[in-house]
Short mmCIF file of C-alpha atoms in Angstrom, two decimals:
data_model
loop_
_atom_site.label_atom_id
_atom_site.label_comp_id
_atom_site.label_asym_id
_atom_site.label_seq_id
_atom_site.Cartn_x
_atom_site.Cartn_y
_atom_site.Cartn_z
CA MET A 1 58.33 33.70 46.86
CA ILE A 2 56.06 30.66 46.56
CA ASP A 3 57.52 27.31 47.30
CA PRO A 4 57.67 25.25 44.06
CA ARG A 5 56.64 22.15 45.99
CA ARG A 6 53.41 23.85 47.05
CA LEU A 7 52.67 24.77 43.44
CA VAL A 8 53.09 21.13 42.39
CA ALA A 9 50.79 19.92 45.17
CA LEU A 10 48.17 22.55 44.32
CA ALA A 11 48.24 21.56 40.64
CA ALA A 12 47.75 17.91 41.60
CA VAL A 13 44.66 18.80 43.67
CA VAL A 14 43.17 20.82 40.80
CA LEU A 15 43.76 18.00 38.30
CA LEU A 16 42.16 15.49 40.67
CA ALA A 17 39.11 17.68 41.13
CA LEU A 18 38.74 18.20 37.40
CA SER A 19 39.05 14.50 36.60
CA THR A 20 36.48 13.62 39.27
CA GLY A 21 33.99 16.13 37.90
CA ILE A 22 34.42 14.91 34.36
CA ALA A 23 33.89 11.31 35.44
CA ALA A 24 30.73 12.27 37.33
CA ALA A 25 29.36 14.18 34.37
CA SER A 26 30.05 11.33 31.93
CA PRO A 27 27.80 8.32 32.57
CA ALA A 28 29.39 4.94 32.16
CA LYS A 29 28.94 3.40 28.75
CA SER A 30 26.56 0.40 28.87
CA LYS A 31 26.97 -2.60 26.69
CA ALA A 32 24.78 -2.49 23.61
CA THR A 33 21.86 -4.92 23.81
CA ALA A 34 21.25 -6.86 20.62
CA VAL A 35 17.70 -6.38 19.32
CA VAL A 36 16.27 -9.57 17.86
CA PRO A 37 13.72 -8.81 15.18
CA THR A 38 10.40 -10.61 15.66
CA ALA A 39 8.29 -11.91 12.82
CA PRO A 40 4.96 -10.14 12.42
CA PRO A 41 1.97 -12.22 13.56
CA PRO A 42 0.11 -14.02 10.78
CA PRO A 43 -2.98 -12.20 9.55
CA PRO A 44 -6.24 -13.49 11.04
CA PHE A 45 -7.91 -16.24 9.04
CA GLU A 46 -10.75 -14.98 6.93
CA PRO A 47 -13.55 -17.55 6.49
CA LEU A 48 -13.99 -18.68 2.91
CA PRO A 49 -17.15 -18.05 0.88
CA PRO A 50 -19.85 -20.73 1.10
CA PRO A 51 -18.97 -23.73 -1.08
CA LYS A 52 -20.69 -24.47 -4.35
CA ILE A 53 -21.99 -28.03 -4.35
CA TYR A 54 -22.62 -30.19 -7.40
CA LEU A 55 -24.37 -33.54 -7.00
CA PHE A 56 -24.56 -36.25 -9.69
CA ARG A 57 -26.96 -39.14 -10.05
CA GLY A 58 -26.01 -42.50 -11.50
CA ALA A 59 -27.57 -44.32 -14.46
CA MET A 60 -31.37 -44.08 -14.40
CA GLY A 61 -30.79 -41.54 -11.65
CA PRO A 62 -34.38 -40.29 -11.24
CA ILE A 63 -35.28 -43.87 -10.25
CA PHE A 64 -32.22 -45.31 -8.51
CA SER A 65 -30.28 -42.24 -7.25
CA THR A 66 -33.08 -40.38 -5.50
CA GLY A 67 -30.87 -40.07 -2.41
CA MET A 68 -28.94 -37.37 -4.27
CA ASP A 69 -32.12 -35.31 -4.56
CA ARG A 70 -32.86 -35.71 -0.86
CA LEU A 71 -29.28 -34.73 0.02
CA SER A 72 -29.55 -31.68 -2.24
CA GLU A 73 -32.71 -30.59 -0.42
CA LYS A 74 -30.98 -30.89 2.97
CA LEU A 75 -27.97 -28.90 1.77
CA THR A 76 -30.24 -26.22 0.32
CA GLN A 77 -32.14 -26.01 3.60
CA ALA A 78 -28.77 -25.50 5.33
CA GLY A 79 -28.22 -22.44 3.14
CA PHE A 80 -25.95 -23.81 0.40
CA SER A 81 -26.12 -23.75 -3.37
CA ALA A 82 -26.57 -27.43 -4.22
CA ASP A 83 -27.84 -28.63 -7.60
CA VAL A 84 -28.35 -32.19 -8.86
CA TYR A 85 -27.38 -33.30 -12.39
CA GLU A 86 -27.39 -36.43 -14.51
CA PHE A 87 -23.96 -37.97 -15.04
CA THR A 88 -24.55 -37.77 -18.80
CA LEU A 89 -24.03 -33.99 -18.51
CA CYS A 90 -20.69 -34.49 -16.78
CA ARG A 91 -18.35 -32.54 -19.04
CA PHE A 92 -20.90 -29.81 -19.70
CA ILE A 93 -21.29 -29.24 -15.96
CA GLY A 94 -17.52 -29.56 -15.55
CA ASN A 95 -17.01 -26.59 -17.88
CA ARG A 96 -19.57 -24.67 -15.84
CA VAL A 97 -17.73 -25.52 -12.60
CA VAL A 98 -14.47 -24.18 -14.06
CA ALA A 99 -16.08 -21.02 -15.41
CA SER A 100 -17.90 -20.32 -12.16
CA TYR A 101 -14.71 -20.63 -10.12
CA LYS A 102 -12.81 -18.31 -12.45
CA GLU A 103 -15.59 -15.74 -12.18
CA LYS A 104 -15.72 -15.93 -8.36
CA ALA A 105 -13.52 -18.34 -6.41
CA ALA A 106 -15.32 -20.44 -3.79
CA PRO A 107 -14.73 -23.93 -2.41
CA ILE A 108 -15.99 -26.65 -4.75
CA VAL A 109 -17.75 -29.78 -3.48
CA LEU A 110 -18.53 -32.71 -5.80
CA ILE A 111 -20.76 -35.59 -4.63
CA GLY A 112 -21.75 -38.46 -6.87
CA HIS A 113 -23.48 -41.84 -6.70
CA SER A 114 -22.55 -44.70 -9.04
CA MET A 115 -21.70 -43.17 -12.44
CA GLY A 116 -22.06 -39.82 -10.69
CA GLY A 117 -19.04 -40.76 -8.59
CA LEU A 118 -17.06 -41.35 -11.77
CA CYS A 119 -18.27 -37.95 -12.98
CA SER A 120 -16.96 -36.27 -9.80
CA ILE A 121 -13.45 -37.54 -10.59
CA ILE A 122 -13.71 -36.49 -14.25
CA ILE A 123 -14.63 -32.94 -13.23
CA SER A 124 -11.78 -32.92 -10.69
CA GLU A 125 -9.40 -33.80 -13.53
CA MET A 126 -10.86 -31.02 -15.68
CA ALA A 127 -10.32 -28.54 -12.82
CA GLU A 128 -6.75 -29.77 -12.29
CA LYS A 129 -5.86 -28.77 -15.85
CA GLU A 130 -7.00 -25.23 -14.97
CA ASN A 131 -5.09 -25.22 -11.62
CA ILE A 132 -8.37 -25.09 -9.73
CA PRO A 133 -8.55 -26.84 -6.33
CA ILE A 134 -11.44 -29.10 -5.36
CA SER A 135 -12.20 -28.78 -1.68
CA LEU A 136 -14.15 -32.02 -1.19
CA VAL A 137 -15.15 -35.04 -3.27
CA ILE A 138 -17.49 -37.71 -1.90
CA ALA A 139 -18.03 -40.78 -4.08
CA ILE A 140 -20.87 -43.10 -3.06
CA ASP A 141 -20.40 -46.58 -4.52
CA PRO A 142 -18.83 -45.18 -7.71
CA ALA A 143 -18.59 -47.23 -10.89
CA HIS A 144 -15.63 -49.59 -11.32
CA ALA A 145 -14.33 -47.44 -14.17
CA THR A 146 -13.77 -44.46 -11.85
CA GLY A 147 -10.22 -43.11 -12.14
CA ASP A 148 -7.76 -42.13 -9.43
CA VAL A 149 -8.08 -39.06 -7.21
CA PRO A 150 -6.03 -36.22 -8.79
CA LEU A 151 -3.61 -34.02 -6.87
CA ASN A 152 -5.85 -30.92 -6.81
CA VAL A 153 -8.42 -32.65 -4.56
CA GLU A 154 -7.97 -31.55 -0.96
CA ARG A 155 -10.30 -34.09 0.68
CA PHE A 156 -11.65 -37.34 -0.76
CA ILE A 157 -14.07 -39.82 0.80
CA ASN A 158 -15.20 -43.07 -0.83
CA ILE A 159 -18.16 -45.00 0.59
CA PHE A 160 -18.60 -48.17 -1.44
CA LEU A 161 -19.37 -51.89 -1.70
CA SER A 162 -16.38 -53.72 -3.13
CA ASP A 163 -18.55 -56.66 -4.25
CA SER A 164 -21.14 -54.49 -6.01
CA VAL A 165 -21.65 -55.07 -9.72
CA LEU A 166 -23.18 -51.68 -10.46
CA GLY A 167 -20.76 -49.77 -8.26
CA GLY A 168 -17.80 -51.20 -6.39
CA GLY A 169 -15.25 -48.59 -7.41
CA ASP A 170 -12.31 -48.88 -4.99
CA VAL A 171 -10.95 -45.43 -5.84
CA VAL A 172 -7.34 -44.69 -4.89
CA ALA A 173 -5.23 -41.54 -5.13
CA VAL A 174 -2.58 -40.83 -7.74
CA PRO A 175 1.08 -41.13 -6.63
CA GLY A 176 2.18 -38.05 -4.74
CA PHE A 177 -1.31 -37.24 -3.41
CA ARG A 178 -0.97 -35.28 -0.14
CA GLY A 179 -4.57 -34.45 0.63
CA HIS A 180 -6.98 -36.10 3.04
CA TYR A 181 -8.26 -39.53 1.99
CA ALA A 182 -10.64 -42.02 3.58
CA SER A 183 -12.16 -45.18 2.08
CA TYR A 184 -15.05 -47.15 3.61
CA ASP A 185 -15.95 -50.59 2.24
CA LEU A 186 -19.43 -51.55 3.54
CA LYS A 187 -19.68 -54.96 1.89
CA GLU A 188 -20.00 -56.70 5.28
CA ASN A 189 -23.27 -54.87 5.97
CA SER A 190 -26.01 -57.00 4.42
CA ARG A 191 -28.55 -54.20 4.72
CA VAL A 192 -26.63 -51.93 2.37
CA SER A 193 -26.92 -52.22 -1.41
CA HIS A 194 -26.00 -50.17 -4.43
CA ILE A 195 -29.50 -48.70 -4.67
CA ASN A 196 -29.87 -47.61 -1.05
CA ILE A 197 -26.31 -46.70 -0.01
CA GLU A 198 -26.82 -43.06 -1.05
CA LYS A 199 -30.09 -42.76 0.91
CA SER A 200 -28.76 -43.03 4.49
CA ASP A 201 -30.08 -40.09 6.51
CA ASP A 202 -27.09 -40.27 8.83
CA ILE A 203 -24.59 -40.13 5.97
CA HIS A 204 -26.53 -37.13 4.70
CA ARG A 205 -26.30 -35.48 8.12
CA GLN A 206 -22.54 -36.01 8.30
CA ILE A 207 -22.08 -34.62 4.79
CA VAL A 208 -24.07 -31.50 5.68
CA GLU A 209 -21.90 -31.06 8.81
CA MET A 210 -18.72 -31.51 6.80
CA VAL A 211 -19.77 -29.00 4.15
CA THR A 212 -20.77 -26.53 6.87
CA GLN A 213 -17.29 -26.75 8.39
CA LEU A 214 -15.37 -26.24 5.13
CA PRO A 215 -15.36 -22.41 5.07
CA ARG A 216 -14.16 -22.36 8.71
CA ILE A 217 -11.10 -24.53 8.18
CA PRO A 218 -7.92 -22.39 8.01
CA PRO A 219 -5.20 -23.29 5.50
CA GLN A 220 -2.93 -25.95 6.96
CA THR A 221 -0.25 -28.32 5.84
CA GLN A 222 -1.45 -31.68 4.65
CA SER A 223 1.89 -33.44 5.03
CA GLY A 224 0.76 -35.13 8.25
CA ALA A 225 -2.45 -36.54 6.80
CA VAL A 226 -2.44 -40.36 6.73
CA PRO A 227 -4.83 -42.10 4.31
CA LEU A 228 -7.48 -44.36 5.85
CA ARG A 229 -8.85 -47.56 4.34
CA TYR A 230 -11.49 -49.50 6.28
CA LEU A 231 -13.45 -52.68 5.76
CA VAL A 232 -16.27 -51.71 8.07
CA PRO A 233 -17.46 -54.58 10.32
CA ALA A 234 -21.03 -55.79 9.78
CA ASP A 235 -23.78 -53.73 11.42
CA THR A 236 -21.24 -51.21 12.69
CA LEU A 237 -21.96 -47.54 13.09
CA VAL A 238 -19.64 -45.53 10.84
CA GLU A 239 -18.21 -42.08 11.34
CA LEU A 240 -16.90 -40.29 8.26
CA TRP A 241 -13.37 -39.31 9.23
CA ASP A 242 -11.39 -37.80 6.37
CA SER A 243 -7.83 -38.86 7.23
CA GLY A 244 -5.62 -40.23 9.98
CA VAL A 245 -2.93 -38.74 12.20
CA ARG A 246 0.06 -40.42 13.86
CA VAL A 247 -0.09 -40.41 17.66
CA PRO A 248 2.99 -41.32 19.77
CA VAL A 249 2.62 -44.16 22.25
CA ARG A 250 3.36 -43.20 25.86
CA PRO A 251 4.30 -45.52 28.73
CA GLY A 252 1.24 -47.41 29.87
CA ASP A 253 -0.74 -46.82 26.66
CA THR A 254 -2.78 -49.66 25.21
CA MET A 255 -4.81 -49.97 22.04
CA GLU A 256 -7.94 -49.64 24.14
CA SER A 257 -6.75 -46.58 26.07
CA ILE A 258 -5.70 -44.77 22.89
CA ALA A 259 -9.08 -45.54 21.30
CA ALA A 260 -10.88 -44.24 24.38
CA ALA A 261 -8.73 -41.09 24.62
CA ASN A 262 -9.43 -40.23 20.98
CA ARG A 263 -13.08 -41.37 21.09
CA VAL A 264 -12.77 -43.79 18.18
CA PRO A 265 -13.76 -47.47 17.90
CA LEU A 266 -11.03 -49.98 18.74
CA TRP A 267 -11.46 -51.74 15.39
CA THR A 268 -10.36 -48.59 13.53
CA LEU A 269 -6.98 -48.62 15.28
CA ALA A 270 -6.57 -52.34 14.60
CA GLN A 271 -7.22 -51.91 10.88
CA SER A 272 -5.29 -48.64 10.42
CA ASN A 273 -2.20 -50.13 12.03
CA SER A 274 -2.54 -53.80 10.97
CA LEU A 275 -2.51 -54.82 14.62
CA ALA A 276 -4.64 -57.01 16.84
CA GLU A 277 -7.02 -55.17 19.14
CA ASN A 278 -5.04 -56.45 22.14
CA ALA A 279 -1.60 -55.86 20.61
CA GLN A 280 1.20 -54.85 22.99
CA LEU A 281 2.50 -51.35 22.32
CA THR A 282 6.00 -49.96 22.84
CA PRO A 283 6.58 -46.39 24.06
CA GLY A 284 7.93 -44.34 21.19
CA GLN A 285 6.09 -46.13 18.39
CA THR A 286 3.27 -44.32 16.60
CA ILE A 287 -0.34 -45.32 16.10
CA ILE A 288 -2.55 -44.04 13.27
CA VAL A 289 -5.78 -42.60 14.66
CA PRO A 290 -8.71 -41.43 12.48
CA ARG A 291 -9.55 -37.74 12.73
CA HIS A 292 -11.65 -34.87 11.42
CA LEU A 293 -10.12 -31.59 10.34
CA THR A 294 -12.52 -30.06 12.84
CA PRO A 295 -14.62 -31.91 15.43
CA PRO A 296 -18.09 -32.92 14.24
CA GLU A 297 -21.09 -31.38 15.88
CA PRO A 298 -22.44 -33.63 17.42
CA ALA A 299 -20.70 -37.05 17.57
CA SER A 300 -21.76 -38.77 14.38
CA ALA A 301 -22.54 -42.34 13.46
CA MET A 302 -24.18 -44.03 10.51
CA ALA A 303 -27.73 -45.09 11.19
CA THR A 304 -29.13 -48.27 9.71
CA PRO A 305 -30.05 -47.57 6.07
CA PRO A 306 -33.33 -48.71 4.55
CA PRO A 307 -33.62 -52.49 3.99
CA ALA A 308 -32.15 -53.69 0.71
CA PRO A 309 -33.93 -55.90 -1.79
CA ALA A 310 -33.48 -59.64 -1.29
CA LYS A 311 -30.89 -59.86 -4.05
CA ARG A 312 -28.06 -57.34 -4.31
CA LYS A 313 -27.66 -55.88 -7.73
#
């Protein structure tokens, strides 16, 4: 007869063996790791089609706005579609601009001298009613009657003489404008007049560079763009920036060091920030610095334009 105590001990050994085997066969449960979904990368930027460029002469354009024809030739040589028109055809050409964009969307560039500058704004307003963006408007000493820059204009540059009788349009943007804006008053330069301001070869070169860059510029927010307004010092070389950006002041920064670091003239910082050129800066404050959407190629400056007649008109 088997001892009951031995049976109990044997059963305990069997149960222990079974439980050990089961534990070995069953891997320990690991804690579930949370999987954080990642946003898909943005699609690569596709360059835009070449811009369509429309240039407009002022009154008696074939005589006094010949710089527009020379600029058109340079843009055409650079491979762009660039035609010159009289300002008297403004609305007719405006309808053509709208129709052309609806047929095949491409960046629109409007450049006008004198009454042609006024025409550039009129066409921008016509395009705004059709929800069509204008990539770039350059007004060169536009007429005083020129209206404000509408909201559909992405970049606006005004090069003018505030004391000019035939031009002198100090064009501003409508309230709520969030594009890129830069205004250059050249009245201090005695060599510049209404009838030669549009003939500067260096301004032409910078415009060609700017137009060349347009299709390469990816979409970006314009909320950080700060408008620029300059009274350009006499006989000063001018670079056509299209807006400003706020730069934080770090310990040890000075107006001069910030100008040098950003490769801009000291006078631009003084005017943009209403400060003296030797003003003391405080770490944490911001300084408005002129900028390009993309760096120019090469560093640009405005060469001395042709001599003006003895009396400014």
